[in-house]
CSV table of C-alpha atoms and ligand atoms in Angstrom, one decimal:
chain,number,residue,atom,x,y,z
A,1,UNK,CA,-2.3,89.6,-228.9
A,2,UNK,CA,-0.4,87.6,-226.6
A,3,UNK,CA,-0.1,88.5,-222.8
A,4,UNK,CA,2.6,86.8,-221.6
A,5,UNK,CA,1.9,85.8,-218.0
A,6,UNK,CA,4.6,83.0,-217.1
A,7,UNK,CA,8.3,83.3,-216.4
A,8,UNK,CA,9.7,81.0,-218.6
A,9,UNK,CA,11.4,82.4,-221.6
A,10,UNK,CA,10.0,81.6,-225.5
A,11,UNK,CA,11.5,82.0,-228.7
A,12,UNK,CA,11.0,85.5,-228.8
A,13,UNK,CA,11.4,86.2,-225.0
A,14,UNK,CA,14.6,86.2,-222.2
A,15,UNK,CA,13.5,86.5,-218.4
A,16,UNK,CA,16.3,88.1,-216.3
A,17,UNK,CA,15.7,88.1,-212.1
A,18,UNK,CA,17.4,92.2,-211.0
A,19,UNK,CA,18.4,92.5,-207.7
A,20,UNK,CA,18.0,96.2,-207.8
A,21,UNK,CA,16.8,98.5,-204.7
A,22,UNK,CA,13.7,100.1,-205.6
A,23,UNK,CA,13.5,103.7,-203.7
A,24,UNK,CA,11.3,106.2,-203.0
A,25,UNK,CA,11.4,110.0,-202.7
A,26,UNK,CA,9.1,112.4,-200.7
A,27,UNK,CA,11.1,115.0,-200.8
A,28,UNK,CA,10.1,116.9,-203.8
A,29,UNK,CA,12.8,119.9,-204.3
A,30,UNK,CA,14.8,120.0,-206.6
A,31,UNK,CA,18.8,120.7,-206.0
A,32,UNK,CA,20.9,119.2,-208.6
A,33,UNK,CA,20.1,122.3,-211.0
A,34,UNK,CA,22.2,120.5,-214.3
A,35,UNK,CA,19.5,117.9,-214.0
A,36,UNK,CA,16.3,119.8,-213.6
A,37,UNK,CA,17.9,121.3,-217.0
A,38,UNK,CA,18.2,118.2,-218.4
A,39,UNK,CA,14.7,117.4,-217.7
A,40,UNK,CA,13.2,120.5,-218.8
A,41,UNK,CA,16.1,120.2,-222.6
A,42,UNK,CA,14.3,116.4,-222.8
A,43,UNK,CA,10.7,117.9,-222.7
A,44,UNK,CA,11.0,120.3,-225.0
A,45,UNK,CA,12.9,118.0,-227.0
A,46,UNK,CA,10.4,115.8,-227.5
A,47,UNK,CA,9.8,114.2,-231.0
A,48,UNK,CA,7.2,112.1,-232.4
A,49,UNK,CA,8.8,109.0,-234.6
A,50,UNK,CA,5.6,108.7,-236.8
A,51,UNK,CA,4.6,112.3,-237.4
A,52,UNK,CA,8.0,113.7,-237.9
A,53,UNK,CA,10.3,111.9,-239.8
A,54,UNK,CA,9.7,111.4,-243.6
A,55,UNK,CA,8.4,107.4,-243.6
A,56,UNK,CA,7.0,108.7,-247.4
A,57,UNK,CA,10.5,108.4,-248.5
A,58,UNK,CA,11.6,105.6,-250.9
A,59,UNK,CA,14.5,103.7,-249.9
A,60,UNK,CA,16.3,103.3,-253.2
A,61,UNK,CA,17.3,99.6,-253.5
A,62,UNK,CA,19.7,100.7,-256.4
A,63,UNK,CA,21.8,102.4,-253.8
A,64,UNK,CA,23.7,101.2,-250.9
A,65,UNK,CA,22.4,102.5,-247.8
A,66,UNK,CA,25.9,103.5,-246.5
A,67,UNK,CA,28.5,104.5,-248.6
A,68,UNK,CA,30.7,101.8,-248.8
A,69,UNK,CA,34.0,103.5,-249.0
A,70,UNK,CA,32.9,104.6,-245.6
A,71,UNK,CA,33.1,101.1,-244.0
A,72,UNK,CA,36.5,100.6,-244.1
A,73,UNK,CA,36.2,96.8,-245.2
A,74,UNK,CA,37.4,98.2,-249.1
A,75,UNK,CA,41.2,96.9,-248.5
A,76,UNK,CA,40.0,93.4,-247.5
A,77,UNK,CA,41.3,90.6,-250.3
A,78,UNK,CA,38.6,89.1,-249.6
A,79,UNK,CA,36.3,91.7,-250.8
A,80,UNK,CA,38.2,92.6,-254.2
A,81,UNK,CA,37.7,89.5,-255.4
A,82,UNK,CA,34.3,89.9,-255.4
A,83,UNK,CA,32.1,91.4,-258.3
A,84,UNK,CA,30.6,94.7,-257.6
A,85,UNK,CA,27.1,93.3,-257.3
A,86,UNK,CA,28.2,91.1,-254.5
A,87,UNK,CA,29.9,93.4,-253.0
A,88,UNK,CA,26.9,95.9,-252.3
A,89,UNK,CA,25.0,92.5,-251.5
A,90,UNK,CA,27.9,92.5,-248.3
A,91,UNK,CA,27.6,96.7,-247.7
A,92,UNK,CA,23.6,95.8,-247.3
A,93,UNK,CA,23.8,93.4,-245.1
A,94,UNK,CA,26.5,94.6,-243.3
A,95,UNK,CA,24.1,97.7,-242.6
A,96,UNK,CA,21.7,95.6,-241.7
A,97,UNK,CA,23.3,94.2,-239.0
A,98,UNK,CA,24.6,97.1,-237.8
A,99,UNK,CA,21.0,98.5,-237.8
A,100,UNK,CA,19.9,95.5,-236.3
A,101,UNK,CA,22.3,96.0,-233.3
A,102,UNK,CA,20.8,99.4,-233.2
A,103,UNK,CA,17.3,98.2,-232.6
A,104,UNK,CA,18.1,95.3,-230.0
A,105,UNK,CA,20.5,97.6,-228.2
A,106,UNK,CA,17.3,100.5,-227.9
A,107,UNK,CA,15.1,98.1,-226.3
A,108,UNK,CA,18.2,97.3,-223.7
A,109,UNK,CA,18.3,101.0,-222.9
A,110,UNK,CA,14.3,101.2,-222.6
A,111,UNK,CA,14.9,98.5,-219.7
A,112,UNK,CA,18.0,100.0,-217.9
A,113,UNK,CA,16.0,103.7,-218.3
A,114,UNK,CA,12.8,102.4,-217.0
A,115,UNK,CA,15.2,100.7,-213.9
A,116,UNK,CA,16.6,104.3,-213.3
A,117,UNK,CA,13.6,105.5,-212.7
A,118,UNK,CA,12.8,103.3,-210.3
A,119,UNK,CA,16.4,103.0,-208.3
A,120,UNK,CA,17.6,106.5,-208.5
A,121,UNK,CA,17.5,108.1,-204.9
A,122,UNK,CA,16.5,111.8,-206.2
A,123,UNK,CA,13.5,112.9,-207.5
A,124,UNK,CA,15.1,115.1,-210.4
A,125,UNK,CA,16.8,112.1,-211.5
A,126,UNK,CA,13.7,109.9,-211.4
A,127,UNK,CA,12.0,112.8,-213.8
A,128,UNK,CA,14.4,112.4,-216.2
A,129,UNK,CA,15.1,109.3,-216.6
A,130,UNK,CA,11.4,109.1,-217.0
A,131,UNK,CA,12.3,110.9,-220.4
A,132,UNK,CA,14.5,108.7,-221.0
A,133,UNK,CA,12.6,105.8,-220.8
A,134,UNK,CA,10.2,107.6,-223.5
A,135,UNK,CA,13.0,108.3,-225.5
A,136,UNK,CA,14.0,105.0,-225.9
A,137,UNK,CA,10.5,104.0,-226.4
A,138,UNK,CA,10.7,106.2,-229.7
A,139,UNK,CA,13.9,105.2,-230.8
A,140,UNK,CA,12.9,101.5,-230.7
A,141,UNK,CA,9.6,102.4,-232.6
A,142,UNK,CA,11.7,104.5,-235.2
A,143,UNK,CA,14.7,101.6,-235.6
A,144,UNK,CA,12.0,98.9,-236.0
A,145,UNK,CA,9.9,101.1,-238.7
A,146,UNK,CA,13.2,101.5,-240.4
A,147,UNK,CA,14.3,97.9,-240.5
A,148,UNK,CA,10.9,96.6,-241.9
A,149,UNK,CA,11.4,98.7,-244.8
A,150,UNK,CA,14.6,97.2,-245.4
A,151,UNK,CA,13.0,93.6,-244.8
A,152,UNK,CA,16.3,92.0,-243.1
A,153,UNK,CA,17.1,91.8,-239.5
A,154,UNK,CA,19.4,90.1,-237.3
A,155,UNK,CA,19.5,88.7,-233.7
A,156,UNK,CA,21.3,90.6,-231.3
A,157,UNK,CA,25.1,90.2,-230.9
A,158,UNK,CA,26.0,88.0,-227.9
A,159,UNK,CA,29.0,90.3,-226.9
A,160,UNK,CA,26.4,93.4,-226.9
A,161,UNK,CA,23.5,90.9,-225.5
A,162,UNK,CA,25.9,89.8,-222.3
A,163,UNK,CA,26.9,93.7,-221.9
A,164,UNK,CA,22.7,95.0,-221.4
A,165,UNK,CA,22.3,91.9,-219.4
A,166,UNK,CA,25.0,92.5,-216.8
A,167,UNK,CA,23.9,96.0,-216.9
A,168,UNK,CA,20.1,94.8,-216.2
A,169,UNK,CA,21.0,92.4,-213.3
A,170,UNK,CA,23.4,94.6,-211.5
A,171,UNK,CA,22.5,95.5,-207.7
A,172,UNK,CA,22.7,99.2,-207.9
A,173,UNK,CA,21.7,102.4,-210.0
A,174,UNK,CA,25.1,103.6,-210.4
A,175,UNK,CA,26.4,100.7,-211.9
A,176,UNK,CA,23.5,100.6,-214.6
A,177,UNK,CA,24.1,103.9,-215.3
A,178,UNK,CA,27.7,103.5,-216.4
A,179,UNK,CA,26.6,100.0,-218.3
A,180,UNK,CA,24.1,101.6,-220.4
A,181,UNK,CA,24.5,105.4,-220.2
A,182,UNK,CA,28.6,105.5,-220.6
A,183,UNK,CA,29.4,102.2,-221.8
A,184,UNK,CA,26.6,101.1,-224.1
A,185,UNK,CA,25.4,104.8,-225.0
A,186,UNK,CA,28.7,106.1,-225.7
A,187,UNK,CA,29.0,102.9,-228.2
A,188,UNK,CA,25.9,104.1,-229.7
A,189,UNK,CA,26.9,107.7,-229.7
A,190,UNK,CA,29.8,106.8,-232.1
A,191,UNK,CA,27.9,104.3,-234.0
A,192,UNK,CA,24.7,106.7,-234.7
A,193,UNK,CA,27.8,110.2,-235.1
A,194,UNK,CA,29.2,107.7,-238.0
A,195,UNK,CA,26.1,106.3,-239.0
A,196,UNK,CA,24.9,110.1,-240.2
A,197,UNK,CA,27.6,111.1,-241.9
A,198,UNK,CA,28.0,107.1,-243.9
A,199,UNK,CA,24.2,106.9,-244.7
A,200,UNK,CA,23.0,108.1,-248.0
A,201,UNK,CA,19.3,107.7,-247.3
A,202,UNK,CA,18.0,110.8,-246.3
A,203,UNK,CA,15.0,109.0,-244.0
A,204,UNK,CA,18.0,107.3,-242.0
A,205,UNK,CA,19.8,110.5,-241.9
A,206,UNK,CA,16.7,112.3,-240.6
A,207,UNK,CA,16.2,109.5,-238.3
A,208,UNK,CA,19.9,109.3,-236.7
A,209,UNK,CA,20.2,113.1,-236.5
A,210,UNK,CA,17.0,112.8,-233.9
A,211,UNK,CA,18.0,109.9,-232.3
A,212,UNK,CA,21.5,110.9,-231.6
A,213,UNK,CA,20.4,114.3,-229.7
A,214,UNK,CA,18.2,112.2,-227.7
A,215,UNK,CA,21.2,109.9,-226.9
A,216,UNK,CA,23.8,112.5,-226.1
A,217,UNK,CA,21.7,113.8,-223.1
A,218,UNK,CA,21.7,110.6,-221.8
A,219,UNK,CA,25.1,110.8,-222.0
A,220,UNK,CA,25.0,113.8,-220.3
A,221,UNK,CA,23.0,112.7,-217.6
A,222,UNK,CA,25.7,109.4,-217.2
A,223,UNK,CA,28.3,112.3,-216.5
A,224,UNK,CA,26.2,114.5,-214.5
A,225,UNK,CA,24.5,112.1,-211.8
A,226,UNK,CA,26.9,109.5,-212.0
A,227,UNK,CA,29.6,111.6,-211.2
A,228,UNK,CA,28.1,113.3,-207.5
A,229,UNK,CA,26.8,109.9,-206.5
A,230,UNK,CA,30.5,108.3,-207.0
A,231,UNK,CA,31.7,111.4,-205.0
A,232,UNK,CA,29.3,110.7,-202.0
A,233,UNK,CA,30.5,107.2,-202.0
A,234,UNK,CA,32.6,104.9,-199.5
A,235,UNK,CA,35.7,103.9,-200.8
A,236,UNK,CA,34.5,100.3,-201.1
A,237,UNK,CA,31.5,100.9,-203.0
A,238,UNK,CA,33.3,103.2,-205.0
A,239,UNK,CA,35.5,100.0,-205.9
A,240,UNK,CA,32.9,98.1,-206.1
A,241,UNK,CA,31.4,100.5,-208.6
A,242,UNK,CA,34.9,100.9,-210.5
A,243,UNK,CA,35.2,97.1,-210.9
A,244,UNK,CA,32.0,96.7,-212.7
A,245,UNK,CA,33.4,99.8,-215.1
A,246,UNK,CA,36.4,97.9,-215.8
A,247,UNK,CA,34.7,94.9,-216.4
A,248,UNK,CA,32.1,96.4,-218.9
A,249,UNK,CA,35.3,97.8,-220.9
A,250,UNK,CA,37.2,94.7,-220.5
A,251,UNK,CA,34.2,92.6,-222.3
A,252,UNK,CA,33.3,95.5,-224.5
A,253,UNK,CA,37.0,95.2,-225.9
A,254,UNK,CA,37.5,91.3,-225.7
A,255,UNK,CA,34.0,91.2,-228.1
A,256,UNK,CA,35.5,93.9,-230.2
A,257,UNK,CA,38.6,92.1,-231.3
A,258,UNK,CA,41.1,94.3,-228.4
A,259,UNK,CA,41.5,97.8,-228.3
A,260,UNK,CA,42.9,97.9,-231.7
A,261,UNK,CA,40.5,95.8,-233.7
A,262,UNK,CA,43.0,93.6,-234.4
A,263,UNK,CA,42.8,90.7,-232.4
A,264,UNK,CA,40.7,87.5,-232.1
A,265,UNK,CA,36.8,88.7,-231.8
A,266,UNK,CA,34.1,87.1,-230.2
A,267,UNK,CA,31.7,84.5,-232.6
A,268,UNK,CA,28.7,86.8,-233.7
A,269,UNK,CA,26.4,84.0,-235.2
A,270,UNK,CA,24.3,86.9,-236.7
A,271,UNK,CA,27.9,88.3,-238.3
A,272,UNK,CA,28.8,84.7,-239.9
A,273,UNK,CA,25.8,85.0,-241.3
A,274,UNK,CA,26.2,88.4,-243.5
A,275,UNK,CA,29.1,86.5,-244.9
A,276,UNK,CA,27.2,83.8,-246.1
A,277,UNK,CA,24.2,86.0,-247.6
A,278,UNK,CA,26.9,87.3,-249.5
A,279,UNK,CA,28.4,84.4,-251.1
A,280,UNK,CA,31.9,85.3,-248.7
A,281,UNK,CA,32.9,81.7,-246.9
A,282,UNK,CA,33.6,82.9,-243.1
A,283,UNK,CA,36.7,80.9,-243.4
A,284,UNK,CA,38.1,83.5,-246.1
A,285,UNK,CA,36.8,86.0,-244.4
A,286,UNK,CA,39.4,85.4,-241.0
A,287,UNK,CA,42.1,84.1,-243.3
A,288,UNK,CA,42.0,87.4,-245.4
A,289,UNK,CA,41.6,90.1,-242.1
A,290,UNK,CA,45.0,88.0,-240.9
A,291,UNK,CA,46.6,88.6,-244.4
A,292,UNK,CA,45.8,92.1,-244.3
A,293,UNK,CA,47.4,92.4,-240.8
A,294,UNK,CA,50.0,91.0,-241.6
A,295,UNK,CA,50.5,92.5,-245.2
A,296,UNK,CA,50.5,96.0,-242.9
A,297,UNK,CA,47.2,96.5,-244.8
A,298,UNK,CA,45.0,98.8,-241.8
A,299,UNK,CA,41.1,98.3,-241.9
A,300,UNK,CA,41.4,102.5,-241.1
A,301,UNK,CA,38.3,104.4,-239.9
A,302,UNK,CA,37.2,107.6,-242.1
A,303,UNK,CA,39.1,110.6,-241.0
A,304,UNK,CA,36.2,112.4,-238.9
A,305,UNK,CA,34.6,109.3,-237.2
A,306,UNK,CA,34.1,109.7,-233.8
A,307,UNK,CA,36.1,106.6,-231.7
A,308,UNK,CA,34.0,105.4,-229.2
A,309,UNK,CA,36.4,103.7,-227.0
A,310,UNK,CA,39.1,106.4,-227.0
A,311,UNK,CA,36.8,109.6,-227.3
A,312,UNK,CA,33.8,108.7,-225.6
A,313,UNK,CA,33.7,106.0,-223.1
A,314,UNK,CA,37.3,105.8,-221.3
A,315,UNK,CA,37.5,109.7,-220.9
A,316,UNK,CA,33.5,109.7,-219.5
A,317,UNK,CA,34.4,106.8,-216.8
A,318,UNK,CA,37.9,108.8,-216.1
A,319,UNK,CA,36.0,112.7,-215.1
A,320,UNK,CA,33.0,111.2,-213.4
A,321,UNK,CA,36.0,109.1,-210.9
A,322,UNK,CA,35.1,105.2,-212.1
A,323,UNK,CA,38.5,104.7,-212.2
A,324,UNK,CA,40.8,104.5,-209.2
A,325,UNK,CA,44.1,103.7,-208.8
A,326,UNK,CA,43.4,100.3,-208.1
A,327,UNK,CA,41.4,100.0,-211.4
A,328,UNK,CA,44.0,101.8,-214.1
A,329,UNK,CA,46.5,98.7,-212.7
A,330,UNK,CA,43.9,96.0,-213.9
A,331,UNK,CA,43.5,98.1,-217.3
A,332,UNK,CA,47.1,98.1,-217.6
A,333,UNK,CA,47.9,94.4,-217.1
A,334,UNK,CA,45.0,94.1,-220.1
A,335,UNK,CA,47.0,96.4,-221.9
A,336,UNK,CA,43.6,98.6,-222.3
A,337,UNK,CA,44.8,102.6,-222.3
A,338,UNK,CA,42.8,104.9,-220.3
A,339,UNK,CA,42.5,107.6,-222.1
A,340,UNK,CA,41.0,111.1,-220.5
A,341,UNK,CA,40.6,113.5,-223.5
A,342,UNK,CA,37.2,114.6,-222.7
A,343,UNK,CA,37.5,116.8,-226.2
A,344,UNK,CA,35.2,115.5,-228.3
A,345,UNK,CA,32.8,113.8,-225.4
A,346,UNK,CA,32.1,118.0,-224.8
A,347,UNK,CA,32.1,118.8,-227.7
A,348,UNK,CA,29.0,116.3,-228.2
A,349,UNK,CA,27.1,116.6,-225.4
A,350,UNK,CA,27.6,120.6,-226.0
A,351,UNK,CA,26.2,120.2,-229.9
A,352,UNK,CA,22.7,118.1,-228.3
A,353,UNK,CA,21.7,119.4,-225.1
A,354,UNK,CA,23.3,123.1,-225.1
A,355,UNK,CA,25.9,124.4,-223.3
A,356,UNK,CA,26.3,122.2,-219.8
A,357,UNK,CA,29.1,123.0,-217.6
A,358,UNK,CA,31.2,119.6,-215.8
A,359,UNK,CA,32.9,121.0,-213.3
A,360,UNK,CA,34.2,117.7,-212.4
B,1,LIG,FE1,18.3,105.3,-227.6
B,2,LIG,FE1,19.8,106.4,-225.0
């Protein structure tokens, strides 16, 4: 075992400096009733990643772990050329990384959850994001446990890497709640939605299906808390608040290739590196997603899937009031739509945590 006493990063470590308030409550009462049922949804919903999920079932290495048709990558040139063989080589890897992403991106959320705990100015809030922090504990254990049986992992994308690390490092709660519990967590919420119905393991389904009811309370708890703190606040430190928002999306999208997809994305060293795994030179692989554009040829999403951006994210920053006026001019000049159909967002958090009323 190795304590690691010094400051200095190693290979395996990254030292931030927050400059996060830490507060204190004495007054024990609790008065924001939607969290106190949040609290008591996350305690009963408590799951153990070793004892209940089926770690006894074989992963079969005939079989892709995702259903390729569901990755939307079928129309690519590129990827006809290949032979069937190397294609599933590509769908593995691909999955890996994706899984990968998943694992890095849980251990952000342990961080920013254990953070809320200690920032948050109400003691309801502080109980759950107590749970939360466990929760994320778990979901790091079960990612990890997963991944080892597949035997391949990947470092963390710098795009999603930059996102947890502004979200870490900024100066107040309510910013790191809309980092990690809208922005990153609805990401995630998509991801693991799209991940359940793709997968045709049954121990990853299994896995997913636990983790994502976790997740969508944390979701919840984004909209909730976030919400009647941006009410109570000045205007200025509502803009303040609103400008980090914007600027979470604005990378968020940027590393994502634009809202669309279709534009230039940010260098994912770990993502160059599933090409070459599969015999696919990354050269090609931009030369043939151009073609495709350009030949009309969509990379479409599943009918079903769950769009993060669109569905999720925009409309949870839009109800809990994270953007202002001021703030839908700068997404408009980046020609990033702010959309407010909270829809399916309900319809999500209403499937996880039972029924909870926004009266936002
Ligand atoms: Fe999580
Ligand atoms: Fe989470």
């Amino acid at each position: 075992m190795t304590i690691l006493a010094h400051r200095q990063p190693t290979p395996t470590t990254d030292v931030l400096t927050a400059p996060m308030e830490i507060c204190w409550n004495f007054e024990y009462a609790i008065d924001i009733e939607k969290l106190r049922n949040l609290y008591a949804k996350a305690k009963e919903q408590q799951w153990n990643a070793e004892r209940d999920l089926r770690w006894d079932l074989a992963i079969d290495p005939s079989k892709p772990i995702v259903d390729e048709a569901q990755f939307g990558f079928q129309a690519l040139p590129v990827l006809q050329k290949l032979s069937k063989s190397q294609r599933e080589t590509f769908t593995a890897h691909v999955a890996a990384h994706l899984l990968s992403q998943f694992l890095h991106g849980e251990q952000g959320a342990l961080m920013t959850a254990a953070a809320l705990t200690h920032a948050v100015p109400d003691y309801e809030a502080k109980l759950f994001a107590a749970t939360q922090t466990m929760d994320e504990a778990r979901h790091v254990e079960a990612y990890q446990r997963y991944i080892d049986k597949l035997a391949i992992v990947y470092p963390m994308s710098p795009g999603l890497k930059d996102l947890i690390d502004a979200t870490l490092t900024a100066d107040h709660w309510v910013k790191i709640a809309i980092g990690m519990n809208m922005v990153v967590e609805g990401l995630a919420l998509a991801a693991f939605h799209n991940m359940r119905r793709q997968t045709t393991c049954e121990l990853l389904r299994q896995l997913t299906e636990n983790v994502l009811r976790d997740e969508a309370r944390h979701v919840a708890f984004g909209s909730v808390y976030v919400g009647e703190a941006i009410r109570e606040m000045h205007p200025d430190e509502r803009e303040d608040v609103a400008q980090f928002a914007f600027e979470a999306i604005k990378a968020m999208v940027d590393n994502q290739g634009g809202v669309d997809g279709r534009g230039k994305r940010r260098r994912d060293p770990g993502f160059v590196k599933v090409l070459t795994e599969s015999g696919i030179d990354p050269a090609d692989f931009v030369a043939s997603l151009i073609e495709a554009q350009q030949a009309g040829i969509k990379v479409e999403r599943p009918p079903g899937q769950v769009h993060s951006f669109k569905d999720l994210m925009m409309p949870a920053l839009v109800r809990v009031g994270a953007v202002t006026e001021r703030t839908r001019a700068l997404f408009a000049a980046e020609n990033i739509p702010v959309f407010e159909d909270v829809s399916v967002l309900e319809r999500m958090e209403q499937e996880a945590t039972g029924v909870i009323e926004f009266e936002m």
